[in-house]
XYZ file of N, CA and C in Angstrom:
258
model
N 0.911 -1.263 -0.074
C 0.087 0.127 0.021
C 0.926 1.605 -0.047
N 1.758 1.430 1.077
C 2.390 2.572 1.025
C 3.434 2.626 -0.343
N 3.847 1.149 -0.950
C 4.872 1.528 -2.372
C 3.913 2.112 -3.196
N 2.539 1.568 -3.460
C 1.654 2.211 -3.990
C 1.640 3.969 -4.310
N 1.430 4.539 -2.876
C 1.083 5.635 -2.750
C 2.581 6.480 -2.754
N 3.698 6.090 -2.345
C 4.927 6.622 -2.879
C 5.041 6.769 -4.274
N 4.912 5.403 -5.002
C 5.249 5.619 -6.484
C 4.218 6.263 -7.345
N 2.846 6.413 -6.847
C 1.802 7.326 -7.592
C 2.301 8.531 -8.260
N 3.116 9.578 -7.991
C 3.614 10.300 -8.428
C 4.819 10.142 -9.687
N 5.447 9.321 -9.483
C 6.222 8.948 -10.381
C 5.873 8.527 -11.258
N 4.764 7.466 -11.195
C 4.202 6.614 -12.157
C 3.616 7.545 -13.329
N 2.829 8.597 -13.071
C 1.902 10.115 -13.290
C 2.908 10.871 -14.038
N 4.173 10.889 -13.601
C 5.074 11.956 -14.140
C 5.619 10.763 -15.810
N 5.835 9.552 -15.250
C 6.176 8.980 -16.597
C 5.174 8.996 -17.827
N 4.012 8.762 -17.237
C 2.743 8.373 -18.109
C 2.756 10.478 -18.946
N 2.820 11.254 -17.885
C 3.147 12.821 -18.966
C 3.891 12.325 -19.667
N 5.029 12.128 -19.199
C 6.051 12.366 -20.449
C 5.902 11.381 -21.620
N 5.452 10.383 -21.403
C 4.919 9.300 -22.575
C 4.270 10.306 -23.677
N 3.418 10.941 -22.711
C 1.834 11.633 -23.640
C 2.911 12.918 -24.474
N 3.288 13.199 -23.809
C 4.323 14.554 -24.219
C 5.439 13.999 -25.748
N 5.916 13.287 -25.575
C 6.550 12.184 -26.258
C 5.899 12.023 -27.650
N 4.507 11.288 -27.243
C 3.773 10.747 -28.591
C 3.324 11.705 -29.346
N 3.256 13.112 -28.552
C 2.751 14.396 -29.553
C 3.607 14.972 -30.178
N 4.863 15.003 -29.739
C 6.163 15.389 -29.865
C 6.348 14.815 -31.840
N 6.100 13.164 -31.137
C 6.792 12.553 -32.524
C 5.523 12.549 -33.405
N 4.270 13.066 -33.202
C 2.990 12.807 -33.705
C 3.346 14.478 -34.919
N 3.859 15.234 -33.945
C 4.146 16.640 -35.032
C 5.441 16.747 -35.819
N 6.330 15.926 -35.338
C 7.750 16.012 -36.099
C 7.583 14.890 -37.336
N 6.761 13.624 -37.151
C 6.850 12.801 -38.185
C 5.242 12.447 -39.008
N 4.474 13.482 -38.669
C 2.968 13.114 -39.300
C 2.974 13.732 -40.868
N 2.376 13.134 -41.814
C 3.333 13.493 -43.385
C 2.343 14.589 -43.544
N 1.247 14.681 -43.480
C 0.334 15.383 -43.716
C 1.091 16.976 -43.547
N 1.407 17.045 -41.881
C 2.063 18.108 -41.329
C 3.426 18.639 -42.164
N 3.813 17.225 -42.449
C 5.544 17.802 -43.296
C 4.991 18.465 -44.417
N 4.377 17.925 -44.941
C 3.831 18.125 -46.960
C 3.408 19.701 -46.407
N 2.439 19.972 -45.658
C 2.164 21.223 -45.433
C 3.123 22.305 -45.851
N 3.988 22.059 -44.352
C 5.059 22.652 -43.945
C 6.253 23.043 -45.352
N 6.209 21.366 -46.432
C 6.978 21.685 -47.801
C 6.399 22.862 -48.430
N 4.843 22.841 -48.948
C 4.200 23.801 -49.783
C 4.417 24.951 -49.476
N 4.261 25.540 -47.748
C 3.873 26.788 -47.094
C 5.906 27.553 -47.711
N 6.527 26.387 -47.338
C 7.829 26.772 -47.175
C 8.621 27.026 -48.967
N 7.752 26.455 -49.713
C 7.990 27.005 -51.594
C 7.361 27.941 -51.392
N 6.316 28.508 -50.861
C 5.233 29.774 -51.533
C 6.009 30.694 -50.544
N 6.913 30.572 -49.649
C 7.498 31.559 -48.778
C 8.725 31.637 -50.049
N 9.519 31.145 -50.511
C 10.506 31.037 -51.242
C 10.058 31.820 -52.631
N 9.262 31.165 -53.500
C 9.072 31.974 -54.604
C 8.323 33.318 -54.235
N 7.589 33.686 -52.939
C 7.304 34.991 -52.804
C 8.424 36.005 -52.337
N 9.895 35.300 -52.331
C 10.918 36.290 -52.045
C 10.781 36.653 -50.631
N 10.068 35.697 -49.277
C 10.072 35.955 -48.365
C 11.317 35.264 -47.225
N 12.033 34.698 -47.928
C 12.796 33.972 -47.406
C 13.893 33.722 -48.419
N 15.597 33.799 -48.237
C 16.588 33.697 -49.102
C 16.858 32.103 -49.259
N 17.284 31.829 -50.763
C 17.436 30.814 -50.961
C 18.343 30.020 -49.964
N 19.302 30.379 -49.189
C 20.080 29.258 -48.780
C 19.282 29.120 -47.258
N 18.462 29.901 -46.371
C 17.220 29.550 -45.599
C 16.716 28.540 -46.337
N 15.724 28.790 -47.392
C 14.790 27.921 -47.959
C 15.362 26.460 -48.164
N 16.719 26.169 -48.697
C 17.170 25.066 -48.985
C 17.604 23.962 -47.737
N 18.207 25.044 -46.917
C 18.249 24.107 -45.109
C 17.114 23.801 -44.781
N 15.679 24.352 -45.195
C 14.651 24.358 -44.174
C 13.883 23.134 -45.371
N 14.167 22.997 -46.426
C 13.347 22.189 -47.398
C 14.215 20.835 -47.045
N 16.082 20.694 -47.094
C 15.930 19.598 -46.342
C 15.684 18.947 -45.243
N 15.903 19.787 -44.135
C 15.176 18.938 -42.792
C 13.835 18.358 -43.209
N 13.177 19.241 -43.766
C 11.790 18.711 -43.888
C 11.635 17.559 -44.526
N 12.653 17.544 -45.738
C 12.542 16.154 -46.419
C 13.258 15.268 -45.616
N 14.090 15.369 -44.915
C 14.551 14.083 -43.832
C 13.560 13.443 -42.658
N 12.797 14.458 -42.530
C 11.603 14.112 -41.753
C 10.608 13.579 -42.304
N 10.100 13.662 -43.384
C 9.405 12.864 -44.438
C 9.713 11.962 -44.973
N 11.295 11.791 -45.117
C 11.905 10.167 -45.280
C 11.756 9.397 -43.516
N 11.921 9.911 -42.743
C 11.961 9.308 -41.536
C 10.381 8.909 -41.264
N 9.104 9.594 -41.558
C 8.010 9.127 -41.160
C 7.557 8.095 -42.306
N 8.000 8.202 -43.527
C 7.274 7.418 -44.290
C 8.066 5.982 -43.996
N 9.762 5.784 -43.499
C 10.032 4.651 -43.089
C 9.109 4.042 -41.822
N 9.069 5.232 -40.759
C 8.094 4.415 -39.765
C 6.653 4.370 -40.082
N 6.218 4.737 -40.882
C 4.837 4.180 -41.476
C 4.668 2.911 -41.969
N 6.042 2.886 -42.761
C 6.431 1.326 -43.195
C 6.415 0.418 -42.040
N 7.332 0.457 -41.358
C 7.594 -0.210 -40.254
C 6.152 -0.386 -39.187
N 5.424 0.344 -39.064
C 3.957 0.380 -38.229
C 3.404 -0.716 -39.236
N 3.427 -0.582 -40.485
C 2.519 -1.187 -41.863
C 2.733 -2.661 -41.507
N 4.269 -3.241 -41.602
C 4.450 -4.165 -41.462
C 4.453 -5.323 -40.208
N 4.686 -4.154 -39.257
C 4.528 -4.734 -37.556
C 2.801 -5.126 -37.689
N 1.781 -4.232 -37.812
C 0.329 -4.764 -38.346
C 0.223 -6.108 -39.254
N 0.812 -6.018 -40.321
C 0.424 -7.485 -41.118
C 1.268 -8.509 -40.551
N 1.867 -8.428 -39.622
C 2.943 -9.449 -39.074
C 1.832 -9.974 -37.938
N 1.246 -9.301 -37.150
C 0.087 -9.570 -35.893
C -0.840 -10.477 -36.575
N -1.452 -9.533 -37.491
C -2.492 -10.296 -38.687
C -2.304 -11.404 -38.962
N -1.219 -11.608 -39.481
C -0.709 -12.937 -40.193
C -0.186 -14.122 -39.805
N 0.387 -13.784 -39.021
C 1.551 -14.687 -37.400
C 0.054 -15.025 -36.500
């Protein structure tokens, strides 16, 4: 009983941390969000709102995130098909 009382705040902090990480990952690796940011970046560049060097750096970062998101999506899909088939 005492163990539950003492560990409850720690467990709550762990659960909150997991939720924060989950939301951050969703923002970082959400394909539609990344695609929208790429479109916005392209528009900003075409309108002359950002210099070419900044555009290229941000585009590279977004494309790396997109690639990682696609890889994660594929891994999740493969994991789901393994569970269904196995």
